[in-house]
Short mmCIF file of C-alpha atoms in Angstrom, two decimals:
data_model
loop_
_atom_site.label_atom_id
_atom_site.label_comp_id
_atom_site.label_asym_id
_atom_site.label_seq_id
_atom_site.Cartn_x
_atom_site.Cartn_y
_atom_site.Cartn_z
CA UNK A 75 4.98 -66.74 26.34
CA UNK A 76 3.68 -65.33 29.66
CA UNK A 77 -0.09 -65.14 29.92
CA UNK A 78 -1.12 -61.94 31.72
CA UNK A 79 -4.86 -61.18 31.91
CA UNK A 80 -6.57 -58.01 33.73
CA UNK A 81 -10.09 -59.64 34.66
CA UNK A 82 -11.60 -55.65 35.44
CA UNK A 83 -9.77 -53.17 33.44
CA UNK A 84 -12.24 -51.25 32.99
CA UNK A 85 -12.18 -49.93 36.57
CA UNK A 86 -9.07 -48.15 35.54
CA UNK A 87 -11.03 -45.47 33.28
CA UNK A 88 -9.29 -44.01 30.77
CA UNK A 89 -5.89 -44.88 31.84
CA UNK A 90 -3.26 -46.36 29.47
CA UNK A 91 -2.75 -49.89 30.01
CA UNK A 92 -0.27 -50.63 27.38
CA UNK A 93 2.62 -49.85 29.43
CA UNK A 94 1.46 -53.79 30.97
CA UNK A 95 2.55 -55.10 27.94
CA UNK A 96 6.08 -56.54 28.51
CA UNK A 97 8.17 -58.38 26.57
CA UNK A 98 7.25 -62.03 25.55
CA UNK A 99 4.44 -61.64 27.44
CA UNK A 100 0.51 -61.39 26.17
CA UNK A 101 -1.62 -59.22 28.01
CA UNK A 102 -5.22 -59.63 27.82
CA UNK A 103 -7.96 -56.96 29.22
CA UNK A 104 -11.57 -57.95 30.36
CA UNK A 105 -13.63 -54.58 31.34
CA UNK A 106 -15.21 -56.18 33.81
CA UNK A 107 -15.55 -60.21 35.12
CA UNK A 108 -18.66 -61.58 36.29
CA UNK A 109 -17.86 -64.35 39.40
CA UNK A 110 -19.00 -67.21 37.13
CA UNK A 111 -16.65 -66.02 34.25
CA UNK A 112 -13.52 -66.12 36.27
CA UNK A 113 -12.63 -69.63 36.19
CA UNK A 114 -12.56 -69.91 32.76
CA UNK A 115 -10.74 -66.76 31.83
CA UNK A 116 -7.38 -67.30 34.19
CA UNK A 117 -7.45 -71.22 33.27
CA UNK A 118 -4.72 -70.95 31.39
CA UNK A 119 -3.06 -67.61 32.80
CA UNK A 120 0.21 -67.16 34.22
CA UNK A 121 -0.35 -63.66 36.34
CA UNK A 122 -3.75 -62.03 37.21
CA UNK A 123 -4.42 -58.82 37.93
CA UNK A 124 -7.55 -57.96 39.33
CA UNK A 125 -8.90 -54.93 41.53
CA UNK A 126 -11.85 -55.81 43.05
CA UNK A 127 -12.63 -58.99 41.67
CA UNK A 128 -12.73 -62.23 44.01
CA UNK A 129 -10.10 -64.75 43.91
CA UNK A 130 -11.48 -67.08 46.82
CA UNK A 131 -9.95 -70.57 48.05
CA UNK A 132 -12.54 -72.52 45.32
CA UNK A 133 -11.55 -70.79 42.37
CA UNK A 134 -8.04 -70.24 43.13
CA UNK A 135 -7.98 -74.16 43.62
CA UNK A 136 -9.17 -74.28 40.12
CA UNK A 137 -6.15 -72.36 38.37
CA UNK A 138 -3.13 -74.97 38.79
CA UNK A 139 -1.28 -72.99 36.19
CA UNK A 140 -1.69 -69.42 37.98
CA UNK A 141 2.04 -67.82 39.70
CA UNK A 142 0.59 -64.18 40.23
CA UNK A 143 -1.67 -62.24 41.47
CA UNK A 144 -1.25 -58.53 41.03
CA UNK A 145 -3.90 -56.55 43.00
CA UNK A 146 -4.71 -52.97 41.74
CA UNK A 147 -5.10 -52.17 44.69
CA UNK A 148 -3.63 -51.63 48.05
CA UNK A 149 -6.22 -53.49 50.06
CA UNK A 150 -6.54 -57.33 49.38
CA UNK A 151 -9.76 -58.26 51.04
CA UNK A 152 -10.99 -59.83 47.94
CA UNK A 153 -8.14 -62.28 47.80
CA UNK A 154 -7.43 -65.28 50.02
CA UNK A 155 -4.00 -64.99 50.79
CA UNK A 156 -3.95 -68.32 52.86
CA UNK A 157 -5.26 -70.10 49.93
CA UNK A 158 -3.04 -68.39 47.34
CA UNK A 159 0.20 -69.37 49.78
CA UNK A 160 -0.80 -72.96 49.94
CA UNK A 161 -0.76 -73.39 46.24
CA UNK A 162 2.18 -71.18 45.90
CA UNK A 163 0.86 -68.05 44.47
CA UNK A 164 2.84 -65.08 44.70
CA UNK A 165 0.79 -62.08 45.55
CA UNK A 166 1.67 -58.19 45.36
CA UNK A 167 -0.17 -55.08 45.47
CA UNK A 168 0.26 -51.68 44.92
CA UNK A 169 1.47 -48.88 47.07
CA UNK A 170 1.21 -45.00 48.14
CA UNK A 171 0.17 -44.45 44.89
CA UNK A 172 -3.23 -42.63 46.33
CA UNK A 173 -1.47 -40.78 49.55
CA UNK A 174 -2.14 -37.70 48.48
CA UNK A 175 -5.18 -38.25 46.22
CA UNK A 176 -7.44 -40.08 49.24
CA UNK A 177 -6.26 -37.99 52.21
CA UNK A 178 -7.47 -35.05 49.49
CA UNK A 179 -11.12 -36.57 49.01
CA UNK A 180 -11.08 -37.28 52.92
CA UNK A 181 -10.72 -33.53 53.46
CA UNK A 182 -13.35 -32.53 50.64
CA UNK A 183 -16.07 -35.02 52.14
CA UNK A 184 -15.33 -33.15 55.21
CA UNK A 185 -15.74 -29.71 54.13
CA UNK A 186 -19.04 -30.63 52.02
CA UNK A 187 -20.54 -31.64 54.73
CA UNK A 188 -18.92 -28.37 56.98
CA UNK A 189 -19.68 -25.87 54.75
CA UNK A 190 -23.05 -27.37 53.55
CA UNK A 191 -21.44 -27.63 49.51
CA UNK A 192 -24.34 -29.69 48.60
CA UNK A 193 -27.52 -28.59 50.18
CA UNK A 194 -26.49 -24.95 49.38
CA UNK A 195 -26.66 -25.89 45.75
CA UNK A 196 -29.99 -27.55 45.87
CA UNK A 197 -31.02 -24.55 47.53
CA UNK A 198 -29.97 -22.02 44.88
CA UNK A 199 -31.12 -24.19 42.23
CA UNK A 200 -34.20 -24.08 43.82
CA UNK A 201 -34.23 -20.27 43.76
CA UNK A 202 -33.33 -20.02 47.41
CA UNK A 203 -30.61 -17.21 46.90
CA UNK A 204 -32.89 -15.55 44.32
CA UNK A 205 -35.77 -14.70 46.66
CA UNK A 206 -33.57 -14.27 50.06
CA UNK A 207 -34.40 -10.30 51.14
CA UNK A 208 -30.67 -9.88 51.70
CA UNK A 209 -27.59 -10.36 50.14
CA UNK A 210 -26.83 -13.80 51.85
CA UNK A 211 -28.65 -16.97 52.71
CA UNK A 212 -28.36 -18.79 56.32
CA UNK A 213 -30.60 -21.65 55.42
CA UNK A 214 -27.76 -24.35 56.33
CA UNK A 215 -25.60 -23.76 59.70
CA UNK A 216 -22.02 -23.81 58.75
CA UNK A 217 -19.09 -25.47 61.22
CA UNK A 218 -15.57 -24.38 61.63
CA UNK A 219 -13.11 -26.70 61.73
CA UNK A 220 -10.88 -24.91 63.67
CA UNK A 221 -10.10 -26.61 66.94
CA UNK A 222 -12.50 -29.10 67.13
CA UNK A 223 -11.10 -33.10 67.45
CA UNK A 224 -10.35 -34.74 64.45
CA UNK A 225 -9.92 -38.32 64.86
CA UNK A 226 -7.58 -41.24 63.05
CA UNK A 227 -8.74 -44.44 63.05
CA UNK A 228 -5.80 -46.50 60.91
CA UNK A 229 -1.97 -44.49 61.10
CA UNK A 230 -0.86 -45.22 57.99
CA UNK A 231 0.41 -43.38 55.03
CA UNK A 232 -3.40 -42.25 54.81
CA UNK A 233 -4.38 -41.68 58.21
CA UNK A 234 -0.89 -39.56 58.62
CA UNK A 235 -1.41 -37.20 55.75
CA UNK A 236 -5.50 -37.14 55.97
CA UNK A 237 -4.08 -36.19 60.20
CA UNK A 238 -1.64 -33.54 58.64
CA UNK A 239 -4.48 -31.80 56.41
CA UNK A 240 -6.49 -31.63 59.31
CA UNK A 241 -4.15 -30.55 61.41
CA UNK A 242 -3.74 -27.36 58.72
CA UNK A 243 -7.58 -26.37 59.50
CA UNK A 244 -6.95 -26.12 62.98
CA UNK A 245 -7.60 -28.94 64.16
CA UNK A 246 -6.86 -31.19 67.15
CA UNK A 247 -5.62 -34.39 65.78
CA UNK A 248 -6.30 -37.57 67.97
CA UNK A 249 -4.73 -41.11 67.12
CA UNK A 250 -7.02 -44.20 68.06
CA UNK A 251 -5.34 -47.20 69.01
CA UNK A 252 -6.97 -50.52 68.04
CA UNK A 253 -10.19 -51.74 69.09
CA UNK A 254 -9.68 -54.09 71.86
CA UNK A 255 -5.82 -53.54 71.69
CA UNK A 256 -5.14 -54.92 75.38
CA UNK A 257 -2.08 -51.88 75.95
CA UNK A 258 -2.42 -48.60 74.19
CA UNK A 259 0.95 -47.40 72.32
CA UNK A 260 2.38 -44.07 73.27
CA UNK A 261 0.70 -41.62 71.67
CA UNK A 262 -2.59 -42.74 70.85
CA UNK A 263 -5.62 -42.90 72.35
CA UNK A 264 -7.67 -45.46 73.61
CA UNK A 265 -10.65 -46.73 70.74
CA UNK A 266 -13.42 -45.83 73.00
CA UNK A 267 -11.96 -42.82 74.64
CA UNK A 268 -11.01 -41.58 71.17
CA UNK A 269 -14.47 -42.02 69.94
CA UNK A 270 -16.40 -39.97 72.43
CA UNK A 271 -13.50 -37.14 71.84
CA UNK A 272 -14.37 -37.10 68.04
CA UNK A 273 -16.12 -34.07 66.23
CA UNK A 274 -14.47 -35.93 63.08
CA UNK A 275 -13.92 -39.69 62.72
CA UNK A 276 -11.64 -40.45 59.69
CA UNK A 277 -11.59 -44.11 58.96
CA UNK A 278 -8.45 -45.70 57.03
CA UNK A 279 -7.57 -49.41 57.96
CA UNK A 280 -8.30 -51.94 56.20
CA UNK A 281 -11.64 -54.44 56.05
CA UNK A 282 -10.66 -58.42 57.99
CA UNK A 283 -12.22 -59.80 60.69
CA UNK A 284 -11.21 -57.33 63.55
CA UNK A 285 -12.86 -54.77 61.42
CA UNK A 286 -15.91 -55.72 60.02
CA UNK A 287 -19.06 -53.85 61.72
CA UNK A 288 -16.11 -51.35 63.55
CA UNK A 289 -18.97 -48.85 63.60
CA UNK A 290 -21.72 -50.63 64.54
CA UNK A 291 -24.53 -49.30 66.75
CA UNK A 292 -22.43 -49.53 69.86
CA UNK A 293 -19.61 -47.63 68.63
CA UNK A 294 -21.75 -45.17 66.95
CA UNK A 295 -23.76 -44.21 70.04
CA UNK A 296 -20.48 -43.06 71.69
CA UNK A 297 -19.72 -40.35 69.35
CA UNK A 298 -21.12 -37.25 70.59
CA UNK A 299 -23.79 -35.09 69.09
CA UNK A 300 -23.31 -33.38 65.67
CA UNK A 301 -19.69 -35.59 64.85
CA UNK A 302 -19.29 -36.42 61.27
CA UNK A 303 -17.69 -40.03 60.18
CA UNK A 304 -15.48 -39.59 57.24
CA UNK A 305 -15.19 -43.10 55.27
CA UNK A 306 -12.74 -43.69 52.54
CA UNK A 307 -11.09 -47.03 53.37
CA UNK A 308 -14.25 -49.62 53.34
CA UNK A 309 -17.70 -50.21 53.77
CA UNK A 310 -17.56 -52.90 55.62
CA UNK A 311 -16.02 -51.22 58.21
CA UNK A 312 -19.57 -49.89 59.34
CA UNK A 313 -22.56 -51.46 59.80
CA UNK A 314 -24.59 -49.05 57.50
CA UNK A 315 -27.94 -50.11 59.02
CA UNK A 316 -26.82 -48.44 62.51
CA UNK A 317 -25.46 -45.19 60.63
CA UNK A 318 -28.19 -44.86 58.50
CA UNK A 319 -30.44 -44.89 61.89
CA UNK A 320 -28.54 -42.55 63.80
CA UNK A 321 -28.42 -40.39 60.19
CA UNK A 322 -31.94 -40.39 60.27
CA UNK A 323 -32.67 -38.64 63.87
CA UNK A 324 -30.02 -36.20 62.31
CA UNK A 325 -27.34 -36.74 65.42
CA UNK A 326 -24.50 -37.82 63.26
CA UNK A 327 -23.31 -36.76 59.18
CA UNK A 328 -21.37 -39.16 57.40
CA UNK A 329 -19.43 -38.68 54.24
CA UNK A 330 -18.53 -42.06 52.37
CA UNK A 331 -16.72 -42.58 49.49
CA UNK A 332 -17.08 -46.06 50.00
CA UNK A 333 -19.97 -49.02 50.86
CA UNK A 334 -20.61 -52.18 51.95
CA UNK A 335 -21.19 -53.90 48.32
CA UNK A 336 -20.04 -52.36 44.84
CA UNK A 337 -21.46 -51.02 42.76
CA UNK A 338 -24.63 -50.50 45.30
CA UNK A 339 -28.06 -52.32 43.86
CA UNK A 340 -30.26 -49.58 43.66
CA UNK A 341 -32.66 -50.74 46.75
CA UNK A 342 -29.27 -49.68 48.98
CA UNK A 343 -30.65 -48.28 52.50
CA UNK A 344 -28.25 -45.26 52.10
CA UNK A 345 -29.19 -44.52 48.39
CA UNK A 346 -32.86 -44.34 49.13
CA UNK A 347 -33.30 -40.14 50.16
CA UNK A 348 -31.44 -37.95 49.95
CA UNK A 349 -30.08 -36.63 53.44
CA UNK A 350 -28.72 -33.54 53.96
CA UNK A 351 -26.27 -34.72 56.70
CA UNK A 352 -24.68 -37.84 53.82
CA UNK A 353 -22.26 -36.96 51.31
CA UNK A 354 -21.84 -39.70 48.87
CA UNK A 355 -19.12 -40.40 46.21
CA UNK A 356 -18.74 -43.82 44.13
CA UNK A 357 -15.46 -45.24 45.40
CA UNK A 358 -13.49 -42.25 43.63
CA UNK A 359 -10.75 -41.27 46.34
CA UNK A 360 -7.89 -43.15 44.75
CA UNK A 361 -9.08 -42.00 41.16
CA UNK A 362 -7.14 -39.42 40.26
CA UNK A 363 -5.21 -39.52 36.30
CA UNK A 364 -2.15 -39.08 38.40
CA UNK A 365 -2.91 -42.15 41.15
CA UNK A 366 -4.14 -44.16 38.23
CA UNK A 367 -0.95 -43.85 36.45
CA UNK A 368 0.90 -44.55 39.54
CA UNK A 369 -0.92 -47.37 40.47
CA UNK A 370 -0.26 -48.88 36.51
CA UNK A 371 3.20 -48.10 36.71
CA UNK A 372 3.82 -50.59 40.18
CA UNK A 373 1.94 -53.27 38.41
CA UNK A 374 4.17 -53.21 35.81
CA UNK A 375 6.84 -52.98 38.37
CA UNK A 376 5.82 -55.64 40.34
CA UNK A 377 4.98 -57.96 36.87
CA UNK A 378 8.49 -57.08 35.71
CA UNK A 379 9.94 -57.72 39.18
CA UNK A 380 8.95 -61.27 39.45
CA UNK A 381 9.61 -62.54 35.67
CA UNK A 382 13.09 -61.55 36.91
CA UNK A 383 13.22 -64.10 39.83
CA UNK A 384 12.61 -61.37 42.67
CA UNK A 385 8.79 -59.47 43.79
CA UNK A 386 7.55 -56.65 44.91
CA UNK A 387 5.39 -55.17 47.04
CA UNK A 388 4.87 -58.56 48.02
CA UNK A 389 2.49 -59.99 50.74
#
């Protein structure tokens, strides 16, 4: 009997996880793992699934009996792959399951912060609309996407349909090569040079050690006045201390879908006011029912896959 156990489940929602339960195997679902509990709960498991739980060198080292990992999750930051290849361990992930759903949120980010969604509400809650002498209100200045330069940082299956929804507003798509790529690939512009182009910034590569701090105060000052960064890759990928200064003199907006640790602990510098040039969303992007039941369906692919003697999706 195959051991499968799901150490955070419950970051799945409402989704149906029975279609995980395959044959002569026994599936067992945690809602959530704490670091200390993860040990003990995989000792004696055959495949893991986890999304964003941490399987580091220490604990992997721990699990003799472990063959899989199965990451919900396209991104594997929170897994040590070197680790997991010395002792053997298969590991897979999951696949274009969210192309359409993240691009989507990109795009909405963007337009909350364009067309002032948020701040228009507090407004009229506040009575704004109610006492305005005429029969509209300018209290929030409104930008037009249309032909302004909407940069791709990461020209994946993400970056290339978040480029083509752009693209549908009008929009002058730029690609950025690399940061400190040495040549710069046909098509695509160089990181710096792309950066000071950018009335949008759309990040979407991943979080390792090239990326870490990508936006950091450096990188940030050489966006020009008024751009707004778009984040729904990872929060790493900026160092939030710079953004929230340059937030703060009211230069830059930034809509982020993701941060640096999550959940946030409440004393989070970017949770502390509310700004009207940040947009916020918990980590929702890839949420849809539809991605969700995507996503389940390649784990059980990829599960399936390697009880048969073959893998998947497979790093």
């Amino acid at each position: 009997m195959t051991h499968i156990v799901f150490l955070d489940a419950g970051s799945m929602g409402d989704t149906d996880l029975s279609v995980l339960q395959l044959a002569e195997c026994q599936l067992q679902c945690f809602a959530s793992t704490a670091p200390q509990q993860v040990t003990e709960r995989l000792a004696d498991t055959d495949i893991a699934i986890v999304n964003k739980v941490v399987l580091n060198q220490s604990i992997l080292q721990a699990l003799p009996k472990l063959k899989l990992i199965c990451v919900a999750a396209t991104g594997v930051n929170n897994i040590d792959l070197s680790a997991a290849a010395q002792q053997g361990i298969t590991v897979c992930n999951v696949r274009g399951y969210a192309d359409t759903t993240v691009p989507q949120h990109a795009i909405a980010l963007l337009l909350g912060l364009t067309n002032q969604i948020s701040n228009y509400q507090q407004t009229l809650a506040r009575g704004g609309w109610s006492q305005s002498p005429h029969f509209c209100l300018h209290n929030h200045p409104l930008t037009e996407l249309d032909g302004k330069c909407f940069v791709v940082l990461g020209y994946g299956a993400l970056g290339q349909a978040t480029a083509r929804l752009a693209a549908a507003f009008g929009m002058r798509v730029l690609i950025s090569e690399h940061a400190g790529a040495r040549e710069c690939r046909k098509g695509r512009v160089r990181f710096e040079e792309a950066l000071r182009q950018a009335d949008v910034l759309s990040l979407h590569c991943p979080l390792n050690d090239d990326t870490v701090h990508l936006l950091n105060r450096e990188t940030l000052a050489l966006l020009p006045d008024g751009a707004v960064v778009i984040n729904t890759a990872r929060g790493g990928l900026i160092d939030e201390a710079a953004l929230l200064n340059e937030l703060k003199t009211g230069r830059l907006a930034a809509g982020l879908d993701v941060l640096s640790s999550e959940p946030p602990a409440a004393s989070h510098i970017l949770l502390q006011d509310a700004r009207p040039n940040l947009l916020l969303t918990p980590h929702i992007g890839w949420a849809t029912p539809e991605a969700r039941r995507r996503m389940t369906a390649q784990l059980r692919d990829n599960i399936a896959a390697f009880l048969a003697g073959r893998s998947l999706r497979q790093l």
